[in-house]
Amino acid sequence: TTTTTTTTTTTLDAPGRDSASAVPSHAPEVSLTQNVNVNKKRAREEKEKDKEEEEEEVDNDDSHEPAKRVAAPTTSSFLAAWNAPRLAGHFVLENVITEATELELLRFLGDPTKGSSSKQCEPMWRLRHFNGTAYGKSWGIQTNLAGRTQSPPSVRIPSALRCVVDAVRERASHVPHIGSTWEPTEANAIAYVPRLGHSLEPHADDRNLSGPAIATLSLGADAIMTFTEEKGTRRVRVPLPRRSIAIQTGPSRYAWLHSIQNGDLQGELRVSLTFRRGKFEMERRDCWE
């Protein structure tokens, strides 16, 4: 299966099925009219089944056992290798940046395992235990979750990250709440080192203090993100190839929790760059370098 340049979890097809199976050689003879009726019936059944698959957001894998880490497929086949059911409001856009840009961003962010000895942008990486264990750093407006407030930035979003916003505007202008003028006011980076047991626990980014769209760029390695229905038991596993941008809007933002199990982190290091627009309007030019 060949993935398109702009991919959403709503366009991944289920495994192929023949619209009409060949009649076995030992089957009794039937008339032409019967054959036509049978084919019409099968066509209707296939159409109804496809419609049900499009409407459902059900992950047929009910197993809640931790996923085992497997060899990562190539980026070009990564989305095609996983049969992700429809997840309304969630979009995955592949190869939004080049390999060269990916390397530049990783160098700019620095190696989180080397601490202050690594050349990196401010602020420094810090081990965090919020919604799972990983290294993190953030820029832009400051959000106080306990006090339910937002304040001006102490560290502005680096201009080196502007290329990511430009890529989102260009590739996702059709996505609700993005458009060609989307301008985030906060950003954060999370670095996952699988061998250290890092993971992302099930959660939802604050739905009141942040806007209706969240965009995340994957760097360094592929991963699988698991979405869990907040008021239900359904699960959807969505592949996030390196250099792809995932956008949460609509139901995927407001009705589902998302997480990444340690076993679903590929490679030695995966870094995510997440951009949001704060709900409280303030001068956006003050949020960027």
C-alpha positions as a Python dict, from the first residue, in 0.01 Angstrom:
ca = {
    (1, 'T'): (0, 0, 0),
    (2, 'T'): (136, 342, -88),
    (3, 'T'): (70, 625, 154),
    (4, 'T'): (-25, 969, 25),
    (5, 'T'): (173, 1280, 103),
    (6, 'T'): (-112, 1410, 315),
    (7, 'T'): (-247, 1135, 533),
    (8, 'T'): (-514, 1133, 797),
    (9, 'T'): (-619, 856, 1023),
    (10, 'T'): (-956, 885, 852),
    (11, 'T'): (-816, 763, 519),
    (12, 'L'): (-630, 449, 619),
    (13, 'D'): (-801, 154, 457),
    (14, 'A'): (-876, -180, 612),
    (15, 'P'): (-702, -487, 461),
    (16, 'G'): (-813, -550, 104),
    (17, 'R'): (-1113, -768, 36),
    (18, 'D'): (-1235, -905, -297),
    (19, 'S'): (-1574, -761, -389),
    (20, 'A'): (-1688, -1104, -508),
    (21, 'S'): (-1514, -1435, -439),
    (22, 'A'): (-1477, -1686, -718),
    (23, 'V'): (-1733, -1969, -714),
    (24, 'P'): (-1565, -2295, -603),
    (25, 'S'): (-1526, -2558, -875),
    (26, 'H'): (-1743, -2801, -682),
    (27, 'A'): (-2031, -2556, -642),
    (28, 'P'): (-2365, -2643, -805),
    (29, 'E'): (-2452, -2465, -1127),
    (30, 'V'): (-2662, -2151, -1101),
    (31, 'S'): (-2838, -1939, -1359),
    (32, 'L'): (-2711, -1607, -1495),
    (33, 'T'): (-2993, -1428, -1313),
    (34, 'Q'): (-2893, -1595, -986),
    (35, 'N'): (-2530, -1494, -1041),
    (36, 'V'): (-2630, -1132, -1102),
    (37, 'N'): (-2847, -1129, -791),
    (38, 'V'): (-2570, -1283, -582),
    (39, 'N'): (-2318, -1027, -707),
    (40, 'K'): (-2558, -742, -638),
    (41, 'K'): (-2619, -874, -287),
    (42, 'R'): (-2245, -905, -223),
    (43, 'A'): (-2187, -554, -356),
    (44, 'R'): (-2454, -417, -121),
    (45, 'E'): (-2303, -606, 174),
    (46, 'E'): (-1954, -477, 93),
    (47, 'K'): (-2086, -121, 62),
    (48, 'E'): (-2268, -146, 394),
    (49, 'K'): (-1962, -296, 563),
    (50, 'D'): (-1736, -22, 428),
    (51, 'K'): (-1985, 238, 552),
    (52, 'E'): (-1986, 82, 899),
    (53, 'E'): (-1605, 83, 904),
    (54, 'E'): (-1602, 453, 812),
    (55, 'E'): (-1849, 541, 1087),
    (56, 'E'): (-1687, 338, 1361),
    (57, 'E'): (-1391, 451, 1566),
    (58, 'V'): (-1346, 112, 1721),
    (59, 'D'): (-1008, -47, 1765),
    (60, 'N'): (-1063, -418, 1717),
    (61, 'D'): (-763, -494, 1933),
    (62, 'D'): (-908, -522, 2283),
    (63, 'S'): (-581, -637, 2437),
    (64, 'H'): (-449, -405, 2704),
    (65, 'E'): (-116, -580, 2739),
    (66, 'P'): (193, -363, 2685),
    (67, 'A'): (304, -366, 2324),
    (68, 'K'): (629, -539, 2243),
    (69, 'R'): (891, -332, 2067),
    (70, 'V'): (945, -451, 1712),
    (71, 'A'): (1179, -350, 1434),
    (72, 'A'): (1056, -20, 1294),
    (73, 'P'): (927, -36, 937),
    (74, 'T'): (1057, 218, 688),
    (75, 'T'): (894, 560, 706),
    (76, 'S'): (736, 521, 364),
    (77, 'S'): (555, 203, 468),
    (78, 'F'): (492, 288, 831),
    (79, 'L'): (135, 417, 801),
    (80, 'A'): (42, 145, 555),
    (81, 'A'): (173, -123, 789),
    (82, 'W'): (-78, -39, 1061),
    (83, 'N'): (-452, -71, 1010),
    (84, 'A'): (-565, 227, 1219),
    (85, 'P'): (-943, 271, 1236),
    (86, 'R'): (-1100, 609, 1178),
    (87, 'L'): (-1036, 864, 1452),
    (88, 'A'): (-1244, 1172, 1383),
    (89, 'G'): (-1055, 1502, 1397),
    (90, 'H'): (-707, 1347, 1388),
    (91, 'F'): (-467, 1410, 1099),
    (92, 'V'): (-119, 1273, 1026),
    (93, 'L'): (85, 1447, 756),
    (94, 'E'): (400, 1266, 647),
    (95, 'N'): (740, 1410, 558),
    (96, 'V'): (655, 1771, 636),
    (97, 'I'): (1025, 1848, 684),
    (98, 'T'): (1339, 1712, 518),
    (99, 'E'): (1595, 1485, 681),
    (100, 'A'): (1838, 1779, 685),
    (101, 'T'): (1589, 1999, 871),
    (102, 'E'): (1518, 1715, 1114),
    (103, 'L'): (1890, 1687, 1192),
    (104, 'E'): (1921, 2064, 1237),
    (105, 'L'): (1629, 2069, 1483),
    (106, 'L'): (1771, 1779, 1685),
    (107, 'R'): (2110, 1952, 1705),
    (108, 'F'): (1942, 2276, 1806),
    (109, 'L'): (1745, 2108, 2084),
    (110, 'G'): (2051, 1921, 2209),
    (111, 'D'): (2108, 1575, 2353),
    (112, 'P'): (1893, 1535, 2666),
    (113, 'T'): (2106, 1251, 2801),
    (114, 'K'): (2415, 1475, 2827),
    (115, 'G'): (2256, 1749, 3037),
    (116, 'S'): (2445, 2076, 3064),
    (117, 'S'): (2748, 1930, 2883),
    (118, 'S'): (2546, 1923, 2561),
    (119, 'K'): (2521, 2226, 2337),
    (120, 'Q'): (2151, 2305, 2332),
    (121, 'C'): (1900, 2584, 2317),
    (122, 'E'): (1750, 2737, 2631),
    (123, 'P'): (1594, 2623, 2851),
    (124, 'M'): (1796, 2315, 2939),
    (125, 'W'): (1644, 1970, 2926),
    (126, 'R'): (1494, 1860, 3258),
    (127, 'L'): (1372, 1517, 3361),
    (128, 'R'): (997, 1545, 3413),
    (129, 'H'): (737, 1310, 3557),
    (130, 'F'): (423, 1489, 3439),
    (131, 'N'): (203, 1251, 3237),
    (132, 'G'): (486, 1001, 3231),
    (133, 'T'): (864, 1012, 3260),
    (134, 'A'): (1073, 1183, 2992),
    (135, 'Y'): (1295, 1486, 2936),
    (136, 'G'): (1123, 1816, 2863),
    (137, 'K'): (1155, 2188, 2794),
    (138, 'S'): (903, 2455, 2695),
    (139, 'W'): (869, 2805, 2551),
    (140, 'G'): (606, 3074, 2505),
    (141, 'I'): (320, 3165, 2736),
    (142, 'Q'): (330, 2999, 3076),
    (143, 'T'): (31, 2795, 3182),
    (144, 'N'): (-54, 2744, 3549),
    (145, 'L'): (-279, 2439, 3550),
    (146, 'A'): (-350, 2458, 3923),
    (147, 'G'): (-434, 2828, 3918),
    (148, 'R'): (-604, 2806, 3577),
    (149, 'T'): (-409, 3109, 3452),
    (150, 'Q'): (-167, 3200, 3176),
    (151, 'S'): (111, 3458, 3189),
    (152, 'P'): (361, 3612, 2943),
    (153, 'P'): (661, 3402, 2842),
    (154, 'S'): (979, 3380, 3043),
    (155, 'V'): (1148, 3220, 2740),
    (156, 'R'): (1015, 3302, 2394),
    (157, 'I'): (964, 3038, 2127),
    (158, 'P'): (1292, 3017, 1931),
    (159, 'S'): (1287, 3146, 1575),
    (160, 'A'): (1458, 2819, 1475),
    (161, 'L'): (1120, 2648, 1526),
    (162, 'R'): (942, 2880, 1285),
    (163, 'C'): (999, 2630, 1003),
    (164, 'V'): (765, 2386, 1176),
    (165, 'V'): (481, 2640, 1191),
    (166, 'D'): (538, 2728, 826),
    (167, 'A'): (516, 2357, 736),
    (168, 'V'): (189, 2320, 928),
    (169, 'R'): (40, 2623, 754),
    (170, 'E'): (142, 2492, 412),
    (171, 'R'): (43, 2129, 454),
    (172, 'A'): (-254, 2158, 690),
    (173, 'S'): (-434, 2470, 577),
    (174, 'H'): (-740, 2250, 514),
    (175, 'V'): (-750, 2124, 874),
    (176, 'P'): (-1012, 2284, 1101),
    (177, 'H'): (-872, 2556, 1334),
    (178, 'I'): (-537, 2564, 1149),
    (179, 'G'): (-560, 2750, 819),
    (180, 'S'): (-287, 2957, 657),
    (181, 'T'): (-258, 3207, 945),
    (182, 'W'): (-229, 2969, 1241),
    (183, 'E'): (8, 3114, 1499),
    (184, 'P'): (82, 2913, 1817),
    (185, 'T'): (174, 3098, 2135),
    (186, 'E'): (326, 2809, 2329),
    (187, 'A'): (549, 2513, 2246),
    (188, 'N'): (717, 2229, 2428),
    (189, 'A'): (963, 1952, 2348),
    (190, 'I'): (959, 1605, 2503),
    (191, 'A'): (1250, 1363, 2456),
    (192, 'Y'): (1185, 993, 2506),
    (193, 'V'): (1470, 747, 2564),
    (194, 'P'): (1314, 398, 2547),
    (195, 'R'): (1596, 222, 2732),
    (196, 'L'): (1529, 448, 3033),
    (197, 'G'): (1168, 336, 3050),
    (198, 'H'): (1022, 662, 2921),
    (199, 'S'): (657, 681, 2816),
    (200, 'L'): (359, 912, 2787),
    (201, 'E'): (68, 832, 3019),
    (202, 'P'): (-296, 865, 2905),
    (203, 'H'): (-406, 1228, 2924),
    (204, 'A'): (-563, 1516, 2732),
    (205, 'D'): (-389, 1849, 2681),
    (206, 'D'): (-578, 2111, 2880),
    (207, 'R'): (-903, 2174, 2695),
    (208, 'N'): (-978, 2514, 2848),
    (209, 'L'): (-642, 2689, 2857),
    (210, 'S'): (-530, 2572, 2512),
    (211, 'G'): (-708, 2616, 2180),
    (212, 'P'): (-898, 2363, 1968),
    (213, 'A'): (-598, 2244, 1761),
    (214, 'I'): (-270, 2088, 1872),
    (215, 'A'): (13, 2008, 1629),
    (216, 'T'): (301, 1772, 1712),
    (217, 'L'): (613, 1705, 1504),
    (218, 'S'): (792, 1371, 1553),
    (219, 'L'): (1172, 1375, 1533),
    (220, 'G'): (1438, 1105, 1546),
    (221, 'A'): (1222, 791, 1547),
    (222, 'D'): (877, 648, 1478),
    (223, 'A'): (621, 576, 1748),
    (224, 'I'): (268, 447, 1798),
    (225, 'M'): (22, 668, 1987),
    (226, 'T'): (-275, 501, 2157),
    (227, 'F'): (-602, 691, 2184),
    (228, 'T'): (-848, 575, 2452),
    (229, 'E'): (-1208, 684, 2451),
    (230, 'E'): (-1258, 895, 2763),
    (231, 'K'): (-1617, 783, 2824),
    (232, 'G'): (-1593, 432, 2686),
    (233, 'T'): (-1360, 140, 2629),
    (234, 'R'): (-1259, 183, 2266),
    (235, 'R'): (-897, 225, 2164),
    (236, 'V'): (-727, 340, 1846),
    (237, 'R'): (-355, 297, 1774),
    (238, 'V'): (-214, 561, 1539),
    (239, 'P'): (136, 546, 1385),
    (240, 'L'): (347, 861, 1407),
    (241, 'P'): (637, 837, 1160),
    (242, 'R'): (943, 1054, 1213),
    (243, 'R'): (922, 1389, 1033),
    (244, 'S'): (542, 1369, 1039),
    (245, 'I'): (306, 1616, 1204),
    (246, 'A'): (0, 1491, 1392),
    (247, 'I'): (-287, 1731, 1452),
    (248, 'Q'): (-558, 1682, 1711),
    (249, 'T'): (-888, 1862, 1660),
    (250, 'G'): (-1255, 1786, 1724),
    (251, 'P'): (-1338, 1452, 1891),
    (252, 'S'): (-974, 1336, 1897),
    (253, 'R'): (-900, 1643, 2110),
    (254, 'Y'): (-1210, 1656, 2330),
    (255, 'A'): (-1336, 1297, 2361),
    (256, 'W'): (-1020, 1085, 2369),
    (257, 'L'): (-707, 1053, 2583),
    (258, 'H'): (-372, 987, 2417),
    (259, 'S'): (-60, 803, 2531),
    (260, 'I'): (256, 629, 2410),
    (261, 'Q'): (364, 304, 2574),
    (262, 'N'): (733, 246, 2623),
    (263, 'G'): (714, -54, 2390),
    (264, 'D'): (571, 167, 2115),
    (265, 'L'): (877, 395, 2106),
    (266, 'Q'): (1116, 303, 1826),
    (267, 'G'): (1487, 379, 1798),
    (268, 'E'): (1716, 518, 2067),
    (269, 'L'): (1562, 865, 2095),
    (270, 'R'): (1232, 1020, 1990),
    (271, 'V'): (1166, 1392, 2032),
    (272, 'S'): (825, 1552, 1994),
    (273, 'L'): (767, 1922, 1933),
    (274, 'T'): (414, 2028, 2025),
    (275, 'F'): (259, 2365, 1939),
    (276, 'R'): (-57, 2517, 2086),
    (277, 'R'): (-237, 2849, 2088),
    (278, 'G'): (-326, 2971, 2437),
    (279, 'K'): (-691, 3038, 2496),
    (280, 'F'): (-625, 3381, 2642),
    (281, 'E'): (-529, 3620, 2365),
    (282, 'M'): (-209, 3816, 2415),
    (283, 'E'): (34, 3978, 2178),
    (284, 'R'): (160, 3684, 1975),
    (285, 'R'): (469, 3873, 1868),
    (286, 'D'): (572, 3867, 2236),
    (287, 'C'): (569, 3486, 2235),
    (288, 'W'): (833, 3444, 1961),
    (289, 'E'): (1193, 3551, 1926),
}
